[in-house]
Amino acid sequence: MANPHPIPILPEEHHFHQKDAIKSGIKGGLAGGAVGLFAAAIQNSLAKGNIGSWAVFTKHGATVASLAVLGTTFKFTTDASANLREKDDTLNTTIGAFFAGSTLGLRAGRMPRILGFGAIFSVVLTTFEYTGGSLRGGESRASYPDEYERKEFLRLNRRRPIEETIAQLGEGRGIKPPGYEERRRERLNEKYGVEINPVRAY
């Protein structure tokens, strides 16, 4: 007979771990600045005249600064949004990408461009994140919403039972499973004919 009052199965809740938005923003700014420096160096090398190596900063410094601000804004806003919402999902990327794209539109100084850049960045990065967030494919991030949970899963997934470990390594050499002393006494008695009586404390 079926239980008239079945116990409802609650969906598994993933615990959210707070992120350091300032640290992420600094890392994003450094990464964006490095990409901007690379782009400025390419712009400098394609110049027709001989303008010198310092033109990377003097002439194309706006490129470096723009990409550094873009990286900082994206990472900081994404993590700050995740902390405020206490969820790690695609909407955080949408918010971060909109603000990051808007910083590029600030150079134009016109509101339609600011909103347009924000919308374009938001659509592209949200689509990328929603479809797995990787150009290589592989496992989806949805199954491991947090790096800590992913590592815990890998650790538990690769844990082997103690019986299997003892069966492969054998007893002795510091490995003493239950009943080890009795089996050791029997082996010594069979092999050498020596009886070892356990010491009893009275």
mmCIF file of C-alpha atoms in Angstrom, residues 65-151:
data_model
loop_
_atom_site.group_PDB
_atom_site.id
_atom_site.type_symbol
_atom_site.label_atom_id
_atom_site.label_comp_id
_atom_site.label_asym_id
_atom_site.label_seq_id
_atom_site.Cartn_x
_atom_site.Cartn_y
_atom_site.Cartn_z
ATOM 1 C CA ALA A 65 42.979 52.773 -20.118
ATOM 2 C CA SER A 66 39.656 51.872 -21.768
ATOM 3 C CA LEU A 67 40.304 48.133 -21.715
ATOM 4 C CA ALA A 68 41.653 48.280 -18.156
ATOM 5 C CA VAL A 69 38.489 50.084 -17.001
ATOM 6 C CA LEU A 70 36.357 47.638 -18.986
ATOM 7 C CA GLY A 71 37.969 44.618 -17.282
ATOM 8 C CA THR A 72 37.723 46.195 -13.842
ATOM 9 C CA THR A 73 34.080 47.167 -14.298
ATOM 10 C CA PHE A 74 33.061 43.774 -15.659
ATOM 11 C CA LYS A 75 34.660 41.647 -12.932
ATOM 12 C CA PHE A 76 33.753 43.974 -10.054
ATOM 13 C CA THR A 77 30.127 44.426 -11.131
ATOM 14 C CA THR A 78 29.648 40.703 -11.816
ATOM 15 C CA ASP A 79 30.927 39.648 -8.391
ATOM 16 C CA ALA A 80 29.210 42.523 -6.556
ATOM 17 C CA SER A 81 25.926 41.569 -8.220
ATOM 18 C CA ALA A 82 26.432 37.926 -7.212
ATOM 19 C CA ASN A 83 27.108 38.962 -3.606
ATOM 20 C CA LEU A 84 24.053 41.210 -3.431
ATOM 21 C CA ARG A 85 21.721 38.652 -5.024
ATOM 22 C CA GLU A 86 23.418 35.683 -3.295
ATOM 23 C CA LYS A 87 23.142 33.744 -6.556
ATOM 24 C CA ASP A 88 25.770 32.712 -9.063
ATOM 25 C CA ASP A 89 23.962 32.665 -12.388
ATOM 26 C CA THR A 90 23.943 34.214 -15.851
ATOM 27 C CA LEU A 91 22.162 37.387 -14.745
ATOM 28 C CA ASN A 92 25.326 38.521 -12.943
ATOM 29 C CA THR A 93 27.217 38.305 -16.239
ATOM 30 C CA THR A 94 24.436 40.270 -17.943
ATOM 31 C CA ILE A 95 24.697 43.092 -15.408
ATOM 32 C CA GLY A 96 28.504 43.137 -15.450
ATOM 33 C CA ALA A 97 28.668 43.082 -19.257
ATOM 34 C CA PHE A 98 26.173 45.942 -19.562
ATOM 35 C CA PHE A 99 28.181 48.179 -17.240
ATOM 36 C CA ALA A 100 31.459 47.168 -18.900
ATOM 37 C CA GLY A 101 30.115 47.896 -22.375
ATOM 38 C CA SER A 102 28.767 51.230 -21.191
ATOM 39 C CA THR A 103 32.266 52.300 -20.141
ATOM 40 C CA LEU A 104 33.384 51.954 -23.770
ATOM 41 C CA GLY A 105 30.465 54.090 -24.865
ATOM 42 C CA LEU A 106 31.517 56.846 -22.448
ATOM 43 C CA ARG A 107 34.325 57.837 -24.834
ATOM 44 C CA ALA A 108 31.696 58.861 -27.408
ATOM 45 C CA GLY A 109 29.849 60.953 -24.821
ATOM 46 C CA ARG A 110 26.412 60.197 -26.285
ATOM 47 C CA MET A 111 23.694 58.292 -24.452
ATOM 48 C CA PRO A 112 22.578 56.130 -27.430
ATOM 49 C CA ARG A 113 26.137 54.837 -27.843
ATOM 50 C CA ILE A 114 26.532 54.212 -24.128
ATOM 51 C CA LEU A 115 23.326 52.149 -24.031
ATOM 52 C CA GLY A 116 24.114 50.490 -27.375
ATOM 53 C CA PHE A 117 27.588 49.334 -26.322
ATOM 54 C CA GLY A 118 26.177 48.113 -23.024
ATOM 55 C CA ALA A 119 23.405 46.166 -24.766
ATOM 56 C CA ILE A 120 25.778 44.596 -27.315
ATOM 57 C CA PHE A 121 28.278 43.497 -24.671
ATOM 58 C CA SER A 122 25.469 42.235 -22.477
ATOM 59 C CA VAL A 123 23.901 40.097 -25.221
ATOM 60 C CA VAL A 124 27.209 38.627 -26.427
ATOM 61 C CA LEU A 125 28.663 37.775 -23.011
ATOM 62 C CA THR A 126 25.349 36.530 -21.609
ATOM 63 C CA THR A 127 24.947 34.183 -24.575
ATOM 64 C CA PHE A 128 28.530 32.983 -24.155
ATOM 65 C CA GLU A 129 28.068 32.368 -20.425
ATOM 66 C CA TYR A 130 24.663 30.725 -20.827
ATOM 67 C CA THR A 131 25.967 28.250 -23.414
ATOM 68 C CA GLY A 132 28.746 26.968 -21.164
ATOM 69 C CA GLY A 133 31.274 29.791 -20.927
ATOM 70 C CA SER A 134 33.965 27.906 -22.840
ATOM 71 C CA LEU A 135 35.162 27.810 -26.432
ATOM 72 C CA ARG A 136 36.507 24.282 -25.877
ATOM 73 C CA GLY A 137 33.195 22.768 -24.819
ATOM 74 C CA GLY A 138 33.453 20.288 -21.977
ATOM 75 C CA GLU A 139 31.384 20.059 -18.852
ATOM 76 C CA SER A 140 28.879 22.764 -18.126
ATOM 77 C CA ARG A 141 29.382 25.086 -15.223
ATOM 78 C CA ALA A 142 25.776 24.515 -14.208
ATOM 79 C CA SER A 143 26.747 21.197 -12.654
ATOM 80 C CA TYR A 144 29.450 22.896 -10.567
ATOM 81 C CA PRO A 145 28.175 26.369 -9.662
ATOM 82 C CA ASP A 146 31.180 27.053 -7.459
ATOM 83 C CA GLU A 147 34.856 26.101 -7.558
ATOM 84 C CA TYR A 148 34.720 24.937 -3.942
ATOM 85 C CA GLU A 149 31.826 22.566 -4.679
ATOM 86 C CA ARG A 150 33.598 21.263 -7.796
ATOM 87 C CA LYS A 151 36.714 20.406 -5.784
#
